[in-house]
CSV table of C-alpha atoms and ligand atoms in Angstrom, one decimal:
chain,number,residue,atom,x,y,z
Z,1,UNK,CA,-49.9,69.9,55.6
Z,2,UNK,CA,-48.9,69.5,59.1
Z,3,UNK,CA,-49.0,72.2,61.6
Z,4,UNK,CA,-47.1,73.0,64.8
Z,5,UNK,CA,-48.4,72.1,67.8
Z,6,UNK,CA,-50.1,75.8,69.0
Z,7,UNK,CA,-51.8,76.0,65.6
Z,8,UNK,CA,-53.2,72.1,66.0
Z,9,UNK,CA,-54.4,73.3,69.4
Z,10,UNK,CA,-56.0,76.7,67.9
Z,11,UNK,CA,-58.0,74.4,66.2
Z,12,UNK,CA,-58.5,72.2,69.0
Z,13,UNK,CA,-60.3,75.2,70.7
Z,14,UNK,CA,-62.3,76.2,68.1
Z,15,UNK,CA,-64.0,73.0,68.4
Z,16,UNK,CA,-64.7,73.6,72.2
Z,17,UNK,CA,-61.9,70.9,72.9
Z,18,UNK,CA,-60.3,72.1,76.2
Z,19,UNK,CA,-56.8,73.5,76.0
Z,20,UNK,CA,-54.3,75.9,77.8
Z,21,UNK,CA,-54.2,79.3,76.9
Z,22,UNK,CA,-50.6,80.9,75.5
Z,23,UNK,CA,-48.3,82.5,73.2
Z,24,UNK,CA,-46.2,81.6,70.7
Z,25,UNK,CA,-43.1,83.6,70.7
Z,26,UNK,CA,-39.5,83.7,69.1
Z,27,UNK,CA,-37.2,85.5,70.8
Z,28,UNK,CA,-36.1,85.2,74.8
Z,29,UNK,CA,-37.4,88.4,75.7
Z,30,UNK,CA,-41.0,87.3,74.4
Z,31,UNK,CA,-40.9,84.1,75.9
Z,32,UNK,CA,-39.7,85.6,79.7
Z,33,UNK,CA,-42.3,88.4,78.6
Z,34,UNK,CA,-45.4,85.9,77.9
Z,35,UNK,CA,-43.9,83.3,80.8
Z,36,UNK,CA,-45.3,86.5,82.8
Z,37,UNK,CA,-48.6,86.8,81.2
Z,38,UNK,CA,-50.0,83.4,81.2
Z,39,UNK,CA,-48.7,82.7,85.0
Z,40,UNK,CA,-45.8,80.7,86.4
Z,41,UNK,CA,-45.2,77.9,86.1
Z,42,UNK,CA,-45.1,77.4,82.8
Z,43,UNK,CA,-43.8,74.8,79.9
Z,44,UNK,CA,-41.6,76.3,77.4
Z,45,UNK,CA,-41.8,73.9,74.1
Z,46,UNK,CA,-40.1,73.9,70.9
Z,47,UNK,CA,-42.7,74.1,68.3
Z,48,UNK,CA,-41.5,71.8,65.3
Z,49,UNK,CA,-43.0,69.6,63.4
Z,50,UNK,CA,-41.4,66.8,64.6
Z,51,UNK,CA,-42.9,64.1,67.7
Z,52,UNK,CA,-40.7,63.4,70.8
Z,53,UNK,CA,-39.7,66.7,71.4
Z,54,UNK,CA,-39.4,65.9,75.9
Z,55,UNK,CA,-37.6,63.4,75.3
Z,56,UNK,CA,-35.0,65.5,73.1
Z,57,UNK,CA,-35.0,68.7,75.7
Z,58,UNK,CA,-37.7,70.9,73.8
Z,59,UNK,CA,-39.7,70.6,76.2
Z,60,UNK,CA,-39.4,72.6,79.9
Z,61,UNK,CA,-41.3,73.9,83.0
Z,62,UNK,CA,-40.0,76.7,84.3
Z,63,UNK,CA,-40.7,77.8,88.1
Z,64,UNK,CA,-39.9,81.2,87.4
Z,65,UNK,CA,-38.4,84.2,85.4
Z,66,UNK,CA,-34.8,82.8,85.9
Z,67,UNK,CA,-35.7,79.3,84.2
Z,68,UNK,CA,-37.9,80.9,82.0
Z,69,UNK,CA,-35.6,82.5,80.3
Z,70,UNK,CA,-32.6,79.7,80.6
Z,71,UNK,CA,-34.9,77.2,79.0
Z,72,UNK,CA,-36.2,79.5,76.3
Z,73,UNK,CA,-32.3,80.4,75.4
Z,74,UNK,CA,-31.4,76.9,75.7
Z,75,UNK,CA,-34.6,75.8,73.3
Z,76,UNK,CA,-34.1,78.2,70.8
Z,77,UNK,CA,-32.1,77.4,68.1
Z,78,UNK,CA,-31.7,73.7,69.6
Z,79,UNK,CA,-31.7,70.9,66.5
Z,80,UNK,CA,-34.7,68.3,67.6
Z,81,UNK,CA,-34.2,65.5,64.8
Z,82,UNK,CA,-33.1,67.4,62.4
Z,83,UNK,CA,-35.3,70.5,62.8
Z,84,UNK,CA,-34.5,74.0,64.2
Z,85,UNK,CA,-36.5,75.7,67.0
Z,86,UNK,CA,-37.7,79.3,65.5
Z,87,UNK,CA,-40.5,79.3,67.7
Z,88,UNK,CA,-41.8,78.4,71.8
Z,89,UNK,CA,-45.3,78.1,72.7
Z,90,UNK,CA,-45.3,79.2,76.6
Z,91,UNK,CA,-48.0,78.0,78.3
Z,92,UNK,CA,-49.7,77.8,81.7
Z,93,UNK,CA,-48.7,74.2,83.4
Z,94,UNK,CA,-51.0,71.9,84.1
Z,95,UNK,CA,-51.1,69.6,87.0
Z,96,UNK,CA,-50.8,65.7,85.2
Z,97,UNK,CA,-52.9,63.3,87.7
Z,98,UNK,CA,-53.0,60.9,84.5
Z,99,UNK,CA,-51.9,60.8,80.5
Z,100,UNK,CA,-54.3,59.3,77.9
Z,101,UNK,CA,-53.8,59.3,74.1
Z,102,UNK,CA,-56.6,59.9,71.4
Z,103,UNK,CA,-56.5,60.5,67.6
Z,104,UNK,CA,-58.7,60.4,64.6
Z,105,UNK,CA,-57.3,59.5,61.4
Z,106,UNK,CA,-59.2,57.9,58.0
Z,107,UNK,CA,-58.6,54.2,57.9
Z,108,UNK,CA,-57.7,53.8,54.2
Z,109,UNK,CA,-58.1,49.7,54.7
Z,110,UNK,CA,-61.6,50.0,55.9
Z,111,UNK,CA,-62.4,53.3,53.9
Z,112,UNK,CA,-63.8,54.4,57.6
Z,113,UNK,CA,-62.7,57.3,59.9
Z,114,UNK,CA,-60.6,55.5,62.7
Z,115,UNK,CA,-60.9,56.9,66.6
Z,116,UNK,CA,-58.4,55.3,68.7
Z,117,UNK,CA,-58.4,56.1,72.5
Z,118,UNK,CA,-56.0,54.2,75.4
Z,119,UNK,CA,-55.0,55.1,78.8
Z,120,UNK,CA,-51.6,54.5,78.1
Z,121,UNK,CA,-50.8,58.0,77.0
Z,122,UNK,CA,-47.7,60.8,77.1
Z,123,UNK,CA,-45.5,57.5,76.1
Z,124,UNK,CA,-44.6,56.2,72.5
Z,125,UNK,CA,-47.8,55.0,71.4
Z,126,UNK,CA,-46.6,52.8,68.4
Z,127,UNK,CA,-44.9,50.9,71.6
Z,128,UNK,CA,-48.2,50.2,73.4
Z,129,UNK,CA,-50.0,49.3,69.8
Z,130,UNK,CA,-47.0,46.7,69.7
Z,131,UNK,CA,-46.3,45.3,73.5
Z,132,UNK,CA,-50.2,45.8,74.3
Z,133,UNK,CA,-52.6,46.4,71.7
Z,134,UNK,CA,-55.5,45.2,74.1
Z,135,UNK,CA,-55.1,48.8,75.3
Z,136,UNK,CA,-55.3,50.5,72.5
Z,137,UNK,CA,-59.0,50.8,71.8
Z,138,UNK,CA,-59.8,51.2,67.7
Z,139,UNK,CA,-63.1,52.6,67.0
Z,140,UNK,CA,-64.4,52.4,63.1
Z,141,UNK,CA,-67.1,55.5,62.9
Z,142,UNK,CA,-69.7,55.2,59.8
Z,143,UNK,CA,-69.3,58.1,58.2
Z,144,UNK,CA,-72.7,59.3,58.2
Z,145,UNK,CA,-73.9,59.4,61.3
Z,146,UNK,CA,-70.3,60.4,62.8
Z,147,UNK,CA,-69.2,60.2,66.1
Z,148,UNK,CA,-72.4,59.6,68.5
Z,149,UNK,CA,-71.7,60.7,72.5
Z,150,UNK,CA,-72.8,57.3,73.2
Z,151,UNK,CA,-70.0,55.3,71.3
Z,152,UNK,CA,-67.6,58.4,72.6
Z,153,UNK,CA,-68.6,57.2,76.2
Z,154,UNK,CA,-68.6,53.3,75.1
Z,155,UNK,CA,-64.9,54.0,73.9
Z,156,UNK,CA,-63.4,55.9,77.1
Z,157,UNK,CA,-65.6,53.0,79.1
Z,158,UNK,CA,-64.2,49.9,76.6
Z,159,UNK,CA,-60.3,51.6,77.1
Z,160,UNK,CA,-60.5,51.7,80.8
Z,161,UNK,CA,-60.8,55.8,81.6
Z,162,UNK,CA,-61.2,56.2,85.3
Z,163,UNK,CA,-65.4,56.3,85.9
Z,164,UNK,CA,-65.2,60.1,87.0
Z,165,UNK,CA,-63.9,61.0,83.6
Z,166,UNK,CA,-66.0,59.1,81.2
Z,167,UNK,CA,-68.0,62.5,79.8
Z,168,UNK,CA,-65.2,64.5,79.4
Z,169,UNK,CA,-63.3,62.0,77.7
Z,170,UNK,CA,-66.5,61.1,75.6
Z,171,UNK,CA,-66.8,64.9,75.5
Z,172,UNK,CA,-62.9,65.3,74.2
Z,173,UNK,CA,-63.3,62.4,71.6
Z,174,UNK,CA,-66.5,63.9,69.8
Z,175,UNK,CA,-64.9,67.6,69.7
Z,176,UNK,CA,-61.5,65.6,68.2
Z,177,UNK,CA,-63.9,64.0,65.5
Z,178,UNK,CA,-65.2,67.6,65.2
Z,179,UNK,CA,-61.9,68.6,64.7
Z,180,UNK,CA,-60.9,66.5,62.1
Z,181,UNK,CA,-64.0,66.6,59.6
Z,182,UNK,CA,-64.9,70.0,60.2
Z,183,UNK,CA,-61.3,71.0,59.2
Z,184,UNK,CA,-60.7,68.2,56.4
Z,185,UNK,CA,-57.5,66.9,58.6
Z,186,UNK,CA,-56.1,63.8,57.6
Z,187,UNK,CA,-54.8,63.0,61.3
Z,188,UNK,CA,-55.9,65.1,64.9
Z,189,UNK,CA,-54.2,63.1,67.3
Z,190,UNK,CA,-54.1,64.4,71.0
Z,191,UNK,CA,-50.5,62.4,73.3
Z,192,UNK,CA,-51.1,63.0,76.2
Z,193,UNK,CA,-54.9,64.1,76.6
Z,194,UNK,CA,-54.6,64.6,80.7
Z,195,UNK,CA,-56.7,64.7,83.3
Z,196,UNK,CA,-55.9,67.6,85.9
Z,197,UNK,CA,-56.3,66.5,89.7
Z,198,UNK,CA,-59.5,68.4,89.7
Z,199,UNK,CA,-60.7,66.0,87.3
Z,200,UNK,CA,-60.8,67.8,84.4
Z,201,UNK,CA,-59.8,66.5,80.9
Z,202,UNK,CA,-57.6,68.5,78.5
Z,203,UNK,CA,-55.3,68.7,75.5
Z,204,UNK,CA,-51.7,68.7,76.3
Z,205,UNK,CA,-50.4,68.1,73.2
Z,206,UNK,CA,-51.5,68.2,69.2
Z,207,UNK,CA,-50.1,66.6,66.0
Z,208,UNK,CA,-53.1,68.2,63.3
Z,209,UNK,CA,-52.3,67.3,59.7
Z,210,UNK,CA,-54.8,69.0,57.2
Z,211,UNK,CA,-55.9,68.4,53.9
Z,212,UNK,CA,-54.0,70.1,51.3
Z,213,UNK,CA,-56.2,69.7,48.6
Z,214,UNK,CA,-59.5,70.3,50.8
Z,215,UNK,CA,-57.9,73.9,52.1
Z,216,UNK,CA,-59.9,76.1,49.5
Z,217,UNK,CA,-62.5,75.2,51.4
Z,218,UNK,CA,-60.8,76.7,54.4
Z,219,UNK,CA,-59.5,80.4,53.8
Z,220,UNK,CA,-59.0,80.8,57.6
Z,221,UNK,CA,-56.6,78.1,57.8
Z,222,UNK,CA,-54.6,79.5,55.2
Z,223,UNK,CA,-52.3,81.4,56.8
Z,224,UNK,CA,-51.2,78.0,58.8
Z,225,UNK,CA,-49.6,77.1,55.9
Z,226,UNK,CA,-47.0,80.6,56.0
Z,227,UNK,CA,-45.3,78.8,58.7
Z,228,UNK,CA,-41.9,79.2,58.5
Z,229,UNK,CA,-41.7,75.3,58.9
Z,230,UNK,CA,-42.4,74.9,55.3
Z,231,UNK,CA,-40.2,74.4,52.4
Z,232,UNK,CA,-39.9,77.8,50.7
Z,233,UNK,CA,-39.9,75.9,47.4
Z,234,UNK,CA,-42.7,73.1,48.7
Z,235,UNK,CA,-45.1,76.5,49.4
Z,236,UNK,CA,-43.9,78.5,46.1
Z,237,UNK,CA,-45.1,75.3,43.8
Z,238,UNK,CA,-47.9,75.0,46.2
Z,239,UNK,CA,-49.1,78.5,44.9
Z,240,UNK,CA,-48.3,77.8,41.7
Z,241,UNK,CA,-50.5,74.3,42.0
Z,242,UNK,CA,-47.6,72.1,41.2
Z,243,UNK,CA,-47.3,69.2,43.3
Z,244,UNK,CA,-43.7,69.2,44.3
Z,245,UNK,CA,-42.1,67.6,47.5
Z,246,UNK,CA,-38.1,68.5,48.3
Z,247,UNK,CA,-36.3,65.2,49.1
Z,248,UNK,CA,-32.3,65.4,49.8
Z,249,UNK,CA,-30.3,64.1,47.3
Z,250,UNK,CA,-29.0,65.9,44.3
Z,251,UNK,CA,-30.4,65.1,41.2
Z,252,UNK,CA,-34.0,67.3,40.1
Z,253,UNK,CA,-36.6,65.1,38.8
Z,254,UNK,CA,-39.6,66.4,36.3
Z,255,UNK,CA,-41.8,63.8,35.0
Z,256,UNK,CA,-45.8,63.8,34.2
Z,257,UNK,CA,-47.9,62.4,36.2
Z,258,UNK,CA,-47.4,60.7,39.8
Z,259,UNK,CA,-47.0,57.1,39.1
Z,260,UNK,CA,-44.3,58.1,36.5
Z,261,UNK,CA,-42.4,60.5,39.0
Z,262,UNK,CA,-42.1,57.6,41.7
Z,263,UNK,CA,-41.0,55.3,39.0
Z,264,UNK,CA,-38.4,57.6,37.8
Z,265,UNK,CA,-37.4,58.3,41.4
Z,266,UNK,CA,-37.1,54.5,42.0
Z,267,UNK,CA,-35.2,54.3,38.9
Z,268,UNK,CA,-33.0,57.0,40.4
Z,269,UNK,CA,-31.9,55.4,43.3
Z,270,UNK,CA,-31.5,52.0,41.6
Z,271,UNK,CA,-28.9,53.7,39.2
Z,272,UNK,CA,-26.9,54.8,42.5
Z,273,UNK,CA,-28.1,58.4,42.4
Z,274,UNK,CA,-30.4,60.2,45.2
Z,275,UNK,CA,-33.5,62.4,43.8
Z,276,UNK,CA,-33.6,66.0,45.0
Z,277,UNK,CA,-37.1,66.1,44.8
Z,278,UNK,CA,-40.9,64.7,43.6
Z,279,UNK,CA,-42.1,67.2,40.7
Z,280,UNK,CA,-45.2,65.8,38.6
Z,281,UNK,CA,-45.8,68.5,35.8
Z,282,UNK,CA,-49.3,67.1,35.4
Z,283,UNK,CA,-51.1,66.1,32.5
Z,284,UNK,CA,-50.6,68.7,29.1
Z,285,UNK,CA,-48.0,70.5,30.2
Z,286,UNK,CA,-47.6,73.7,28.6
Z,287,UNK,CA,-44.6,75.8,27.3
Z,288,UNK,CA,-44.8,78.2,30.7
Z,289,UNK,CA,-46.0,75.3,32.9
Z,290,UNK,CA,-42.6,73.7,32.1
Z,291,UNK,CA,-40.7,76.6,32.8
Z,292,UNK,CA,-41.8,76.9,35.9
Z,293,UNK,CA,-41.1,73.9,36.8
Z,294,UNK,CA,-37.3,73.7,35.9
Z,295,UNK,CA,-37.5,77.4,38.2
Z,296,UNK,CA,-38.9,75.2,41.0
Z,297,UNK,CA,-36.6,72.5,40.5
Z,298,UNK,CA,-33.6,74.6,40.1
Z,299,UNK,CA,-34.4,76.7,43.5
Z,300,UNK,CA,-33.1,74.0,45.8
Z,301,UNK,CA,-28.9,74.9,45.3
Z,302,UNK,CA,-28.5,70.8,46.1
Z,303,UNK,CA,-29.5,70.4,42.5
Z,304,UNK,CA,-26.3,69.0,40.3
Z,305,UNK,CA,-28.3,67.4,37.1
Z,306,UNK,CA,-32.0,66.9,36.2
Z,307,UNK,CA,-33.6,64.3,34.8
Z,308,UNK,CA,-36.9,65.2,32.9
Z,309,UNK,CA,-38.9,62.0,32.4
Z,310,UNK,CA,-42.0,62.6,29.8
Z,311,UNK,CA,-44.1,60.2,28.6
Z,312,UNK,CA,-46.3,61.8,25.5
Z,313,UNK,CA,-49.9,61.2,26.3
Z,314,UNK,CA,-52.0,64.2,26.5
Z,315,UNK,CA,-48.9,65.7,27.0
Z,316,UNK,CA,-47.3,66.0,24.0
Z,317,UNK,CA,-43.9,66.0,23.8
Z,318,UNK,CA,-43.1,69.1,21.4
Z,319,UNK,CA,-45.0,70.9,23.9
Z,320,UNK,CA,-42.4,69.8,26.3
Z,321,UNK,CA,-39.3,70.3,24.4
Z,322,UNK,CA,-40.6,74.1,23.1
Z,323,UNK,CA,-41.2,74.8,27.3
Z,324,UNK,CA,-37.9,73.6,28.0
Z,325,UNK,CA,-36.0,75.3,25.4
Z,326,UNK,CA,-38.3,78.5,26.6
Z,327,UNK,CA,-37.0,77.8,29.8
Z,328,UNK,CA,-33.5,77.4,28.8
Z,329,UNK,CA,-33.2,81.1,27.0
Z,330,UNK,CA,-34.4,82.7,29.9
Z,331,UNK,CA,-32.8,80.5,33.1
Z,332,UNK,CA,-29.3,79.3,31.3
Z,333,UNK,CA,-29.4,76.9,33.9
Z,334,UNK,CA,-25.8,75.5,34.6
Z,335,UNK,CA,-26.5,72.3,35.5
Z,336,UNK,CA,-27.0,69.2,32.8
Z,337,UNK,CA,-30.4,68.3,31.9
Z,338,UNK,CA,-30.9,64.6,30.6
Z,339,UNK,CA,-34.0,64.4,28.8
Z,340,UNK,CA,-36.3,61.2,28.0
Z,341,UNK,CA,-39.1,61.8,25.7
Z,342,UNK,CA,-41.2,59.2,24.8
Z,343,UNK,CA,-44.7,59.1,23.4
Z,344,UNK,CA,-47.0,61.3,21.2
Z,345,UNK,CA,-44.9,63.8,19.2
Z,346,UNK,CA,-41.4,62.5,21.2
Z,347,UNK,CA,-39.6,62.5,17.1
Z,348,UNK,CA,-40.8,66.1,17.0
Z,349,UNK,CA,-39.7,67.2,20.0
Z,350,UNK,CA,-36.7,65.0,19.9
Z,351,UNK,CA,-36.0,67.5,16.8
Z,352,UNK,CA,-36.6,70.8,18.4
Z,353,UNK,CA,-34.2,69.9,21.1
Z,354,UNK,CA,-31.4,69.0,19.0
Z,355,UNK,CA,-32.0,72.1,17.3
Z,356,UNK,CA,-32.1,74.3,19.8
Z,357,UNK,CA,-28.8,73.7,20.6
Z,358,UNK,CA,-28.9,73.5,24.4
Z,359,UNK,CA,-25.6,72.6,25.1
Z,360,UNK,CA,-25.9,70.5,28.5
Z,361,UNK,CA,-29.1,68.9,27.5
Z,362,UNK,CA,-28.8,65.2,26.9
Z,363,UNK,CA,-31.3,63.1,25.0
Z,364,UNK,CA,-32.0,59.3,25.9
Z,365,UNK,CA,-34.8,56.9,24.7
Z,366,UNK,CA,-35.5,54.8,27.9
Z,367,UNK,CA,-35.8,55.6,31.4
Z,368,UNK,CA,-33.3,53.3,32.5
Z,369,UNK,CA,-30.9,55.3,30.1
Z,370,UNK,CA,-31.4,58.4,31.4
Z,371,UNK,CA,-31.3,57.3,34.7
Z,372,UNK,CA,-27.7,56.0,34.7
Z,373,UNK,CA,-26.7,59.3,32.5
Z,374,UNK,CA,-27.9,61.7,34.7
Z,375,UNK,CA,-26.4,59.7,38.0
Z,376,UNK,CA,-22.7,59.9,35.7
Z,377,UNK,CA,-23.4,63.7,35.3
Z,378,UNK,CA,-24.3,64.6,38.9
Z,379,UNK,CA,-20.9,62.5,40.0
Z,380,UNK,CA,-19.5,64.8,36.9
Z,381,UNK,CA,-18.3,62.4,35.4
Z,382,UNK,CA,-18.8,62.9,31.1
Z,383,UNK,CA,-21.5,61.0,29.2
Z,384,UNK,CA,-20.3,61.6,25.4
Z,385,UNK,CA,-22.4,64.2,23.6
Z,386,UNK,CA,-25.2,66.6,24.4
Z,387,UNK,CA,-28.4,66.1,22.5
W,1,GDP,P1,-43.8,65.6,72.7
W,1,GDP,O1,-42.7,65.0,73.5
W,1,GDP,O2,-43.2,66.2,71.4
W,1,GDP,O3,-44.9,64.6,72.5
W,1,GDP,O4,-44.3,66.8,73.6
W,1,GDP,P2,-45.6,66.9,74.6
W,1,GDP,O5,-46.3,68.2,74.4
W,1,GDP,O6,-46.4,65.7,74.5
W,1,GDP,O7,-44.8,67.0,76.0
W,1,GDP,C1,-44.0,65.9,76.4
W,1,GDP,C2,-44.3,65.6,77.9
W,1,GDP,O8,-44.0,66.8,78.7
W,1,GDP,C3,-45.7,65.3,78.2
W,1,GDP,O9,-46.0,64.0,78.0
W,1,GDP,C4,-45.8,65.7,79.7
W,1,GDP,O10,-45.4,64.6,80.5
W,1,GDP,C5,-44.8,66.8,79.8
W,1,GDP,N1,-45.5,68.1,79.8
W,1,GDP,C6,-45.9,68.9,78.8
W,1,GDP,N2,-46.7,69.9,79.2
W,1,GDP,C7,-46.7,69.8,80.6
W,1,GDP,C8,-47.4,70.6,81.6
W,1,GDP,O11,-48.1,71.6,81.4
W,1,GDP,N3,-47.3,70.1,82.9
W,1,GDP,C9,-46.5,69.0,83.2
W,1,GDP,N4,-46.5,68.6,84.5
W,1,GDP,N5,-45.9,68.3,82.3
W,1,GDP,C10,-46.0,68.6,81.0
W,2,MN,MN1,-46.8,64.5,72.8
């Protein structure tokens, strides 16, 4: 789960980590209005969940009233990579006298956290790991002690921070590590961390991805999630406890369990077609957790044929076939359904389908079957008889 920038820095300063006060807003009137509040100059920026924003324009200073307000009309609405700008976060501008880069992230390799620190910050980091990876300090942490002050300080000395910054970069680097246990994050990285002509050390910037599955465990970072940033769909099966991720092509894809989704979406692709989206129904998948998931699948409009791939294991597949014809009497979806069931009770619920009647749902006994059938009816082409 990846929040915006303001949020990653809310949590920044809940872990004493040093940040600019400001608002996040959505309209002009609110930016010019908060622009006021937290004292010019300021930096309007486009709050989307998406790096390089400077470089693409979403992010200004503004002198004044006057440019406050032509940078937060010109930012608004503006398309950074692909994302639209709903919302600025107007802050108080800081004086740069130098750009660093930290971030904390687990290093799946090593099964260790990872801290990496340089001085070559505010610029595309993945460059400097590339050209010059001497500057890029990497720091494995052992997980119980955690982040000691002293191996902070030996990492800001080892990257080369400036000797009169040392502690507060030490200082920034344990509250990051804070940061990221405390809040189960997956990544907390800070580009640029500055230091201010009066020496101080602060976060400019903050890329905080947190935890999905560790969030129960964090009711006040709940509400992060209600960003409008999120897929309405992505969040719906996320209360539902579905895991689902929208993709962009246009064929639905159900299947149990994760290794046989990305299978089926590789399958997919090989057969010419482009998935509209991840859905693993789980492990004994029930009549009403079924229908929930074609509802999930069929909310994204992009959706011209779905492909359910079930292999019977605890799953059974009568269970399967009884959810989706449960499914079908209530939804009448109007799109073609090609269904592969394979596995315990597949004859049974083979049966019940062809029973039921469906209309436009399509048996077929392999995956690579049903992969080309469903690519033939999302190009609407015909591919002989329903099931
Ligand atoms: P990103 O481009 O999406 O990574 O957005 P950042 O928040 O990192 O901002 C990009 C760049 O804008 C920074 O590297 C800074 O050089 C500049 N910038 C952002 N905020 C300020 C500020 O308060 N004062 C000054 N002088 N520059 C800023
Ligand atoms: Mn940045």
């Amino acid at each position: 789960m990846d929040l915006l920038e303001y949020q990653g820095k809310q949590l920044f300063a809940r872990h004493g980590l040093k940040v600019s006060s400001g608002e996040a807003v959505t309209t002009v009137e609110d930016a010019v209005r908060a622009a006021g509040v937290v004292g010019y100059p300021v930096v309007v920026k486009a709050q989307v969940l998406i790096g390089g924003r400077g470089k693409a324009g979403g992010v200004k200073l503004a002198a004044d009233e006057a440019q406050a307000r032509e940078h937060a009309s010109n930012i608004l609405g503006m398309d950074i990579h692909g994302h639209t700008v709903r919302t600025l976060w107007i802050e108080h501008a800081s004086d740069i006298a130098t750009e660093y880069y930290a971030s904390v992230l687990l290093d799946r390799s090593a099964k260790l956290p990872l801290v990496m620190f340089s001085v070559e910050g505010g610029v595309d980091i993945e460059e400097v790991a590339e050209k010059s990876p001497e500057k890029l300090i990497r720091h494995h942490v052992e997980e119980l002690e955690g982040l000691t002050r002293k191996e902070a300080v030996q990492i800001a000395r080892d990257g080369g921070a400036d000797a009169d910054v040392i502690d507060g970069v030490a200082d920034a680097l344990v509250a990051l590590y804070e940061v990221w246990l405390g809040e189960d994050a997956t990544l907390a990285e800070i580009n640029p961390l500055i230091v201010t002509p009066e020496r101080e050390v602060k976060a400019l910037d903050a890329k905080v991805s947190l935890d999905g599955n560790a969030l129960f465990r964090h009711p006040e970072n709940q509400s992060l999630s209600d960003s409008e940033n999120e897929d309405p769909i992505e969040r719906r099966a996320g209360e539902q406890g579905v895991q689902y991720v929208k993709l962009d092509g246009d064929i639905g894809i159900l299947g149990n369990g994760a290794g046989l989704v990305m299978s089926t979406l590789d399958v997919v692709a090989q057969a010419g077609g482009s998935p509209a989206n991840f859905l693993d129904a789980g492990g004994g998948s029930d009549a009403e957790k079924i229908k929930q998931a074609v509802e999930l699948i069929l909310a994204n409009d992009a959706v011209k044929a779905v492909l359910f791939n079930i292999f019977g294991g605890i799953t059974r597949c009568d269970e399967v076939a009884k959810g989706l014809i449960a499914a079908f009497a209530e939804i009448k979806p109007s799109v073609p359904f090609v269904v592969r069931l394979d596995g315990t009770n597949d004859v049974e619920g083979r049966r019940l389908l062809q029973e039921a009647e469906l209309g436009n749902v399509y048996a077929a006994r392999t995956m690579n079957e049903a992969a080309e059938k469903v690519v033939a009816l999302a190009a609407g082409q015909s591919v002989g008889a329903p099931a």
